[in-house]
GROMACS .gro file of C-alpha atoms in nm:
model
   97
    1MET     CA    1   0.611  -0.386   0.736
    2LYS     CA    2   0.242  -0.365   0.625
    3PRO     CA    3   0.129  -0.349   0.269
    4ALA     CA    4  -0.068  -0.007   0.194
    5PHE     CA    5  -0.332  -0.179   0.002
    6SER     CA    6  -0.535  -0.494   0.066
    7PRO     CA    7  -0.726  -0.708  -0.191
    8GLY     CA    8  -1.062  -0.522  -0.291
    9ASP     CA    9  -0.883  -0.171  -0.269
   10ARG     CA   10  -0.952   0.065  -0.566
   11VAL     CA   11  -0.610   0.178  -0.664
   12ARG     CA   12  -0.485   0.400  -0.990
   13VAL     CA   13  -0.142   0.326  -1.163
   14ARG     CA   14   0.063   0.636  -1.171
   15LYS     CA   15   0.075   0.809  -1.505
   16VAL     CA   16   0.457   0.877  -1.542
   17ASP     CA   17   0.686   0.835  -1.819
   18ALA     CA   18   0.978   0.765  -1.629
   19PRO     CA   19   1.287   0.677  -1.799
   20GLY     CA   20   1.501   0.366  -1.774
   21HIS     CA   21   1.410   0.015  -1.709
   22ILE     CA   22   1.038   0.028  -1.616
   23ARG     CA   23   0.822  -0.308  -1.548
   24THR     CA   24   0.516  -0.113  -1.529
   25PRO     CA   25   0.345  -0.175  -1.866
   26HIS     CA   26   0.252   0.163  -2.033
   27TYR     CA   27  -0.110   0.060  -2.134
   28VAL     CA   28  -0.233   0.050  -1.776
   29ARG     CA   29  -0.066   0.374  -1.649
   30GLY     CA   30  -0.344   0.600  -1.574
   31HIS     CA   31  -0.581   0.360  -1.523
   32GLU     CA   32  -0.788   0.213  -1.237
   33GLY     CA   33  -0.826  -0.152  -1.105
   34GLU     CA   34  -0.871  -0.320  -0.826
   35VAL     CA   35  -0.611  -0.517  -0.583
   36GLU     CA   36  -0.681  -0.895  -0.653
   37ARG     CA   37  -0.408  -1.007  -0.394
   38PHE     CA   38  -0.096  -0.864  -0.193
   39VAL     CA   39   0.190  -1.078  -0.372
   40GLY     CA   40   0.505  -1.017  -0.134
   41TYR     CA   41   0.809  -0.832  -0.110
   42PHE     CA   42   1.070  -0.822  -0.379
   43ARG     CA   43   1.367  -0.621  -0.452
   44ASN     CA   44   1.267  -0.381  -0.728
   45PRO     CA   45   1.351  -0.491  -1.064
   46GLU     CA   46   1.393  -0.119  -1.177
   47GLU     CA   47   1.698  -0.106  -0.930
   48LEU     CA   48   1.823  -0.457  -1.026
   49ALA     CA   49   1.849  -0.385  -1.394
   50TYR     CA   50   2.131  -0.115  -1.310
   51GLY     CA   51   2.303  -0.370  -1.066
   52ARG     CA   52   2.182  -0.191  -0.741
   53TYR     CA   53   2.146  -0.532  -0.553
   54ASP     CA   54   2.114  -0.367  -0.198
   55CYS     CA   55   1.805  -0.189  -0.266
   56ALA     CA   56   1.509  -0.185  -0.023
   57ARG     CA   57   1.205  -0.474  -0.092
   58ARG     CA   58   0.896  -0.331  -0.227
   59ALA     CA   59   0.528  -0.464  -0.196
   60LEU     CA   60   0.411  -0.621  -0.498
   61TYR     CA   61   0.028  -0.655  -0.567
   62ARG     CA   62  -0.179  -0.813  -0.872
   63VAL     CA   63  -0.401  -0.563  -1.000
   64ARG     CA   64  -0.736  -0.666  -1.186
   65PHE     CA   65  -0.838  -0.446  -1.485
   66LEU     CA   66  -1.159  -0.431  -1.672
   67GLN     CA   67  -1.012  -0.465  -2.037
   68CYS     CA   68  -1.307  -0.282  -2.191
   69GLU     CA   69  -1.162   0.045  -1.978
   70VAL     CA   70  -0.805  -0.029  -2.040
   71TRP     CA   71  -0.889  -0.024  -2.437
   72PRO     CA   72  -1.182   0.137  -2.531
   73ASP     CA   73  -1.204  -0.049  -2.888
   74TYR     CA   74  -1.183  -0.382  -2.681
   75ALA     CA   75  -1.474  -0.580  -2.855
   76GLY     CA   76  -1.485  -0.889  -2.590
   77ARG     CA   77  -1.727  -0.928  -2.305
   78GLY     CA   78  -1.767  -0.626  -2.062
   79ASN     CA   79  -1.654  -0.802  -1.780
   80ASP     CA   80  -1.294  -0.967  -1.924
   81THR     CA   81  -1.032  -0.871  -1.723
   82LEU     CA   82  -0.678  -0.829  -1.728
   83ASP     CA   83  -0.417  -0.902  -1.426
   84VAL     CA   84  -0.100  -0.723  -1.383
   85GLU     CA   85   0.146  -0.729  -1.114
   86ILE     CA   86   0.265  -0.409  -1.009
   87TYR     CA   87   0.489  -0.247  -0.753
   88GLU     CA   88   0.342  -0.072  -0.451
   89HIS     CA   89   0.552   0.275  -0.572
   90TRP     CA   90   0.347   0.300  -0.899
   91LEU     CA   91  -0.001   0.276  -0.706
   92GLU     CA   92  -0.229   0.528  -0.536
   93PRO     CA   93  -0.541   0.485  -0.411
   94ALA     CA   94  -0.835   0.543  -0.669
   95ALA     CA   95  -1.047   0.869  -0.592
   96LYS     CA   96  -1.399   0.801  -0.439
   97PRO     CA   97  -1.704   0.783  -0.654
   0.00000   0.00000   0.00000
């Protein structure tokens, strides 16, 4: 099993308002970031929360976002970042510039 993304890849977090136990923060949905690293394969906590322990393992990534792109009113430095660990099923390739 090979991860779909590699460090340095630009990704967009899917903008979905899914019901249930969701581990992807709402404030990064729809935003683009850069894969900082592949963390490994883990059982999906969105399934584990409902007692589904036989679920397949999913790829987990640490994705880095510029804070000024996540929060337009951010008053810090323009290169300040935020890292969030996000499962692969929440990510898609970012549009090419």
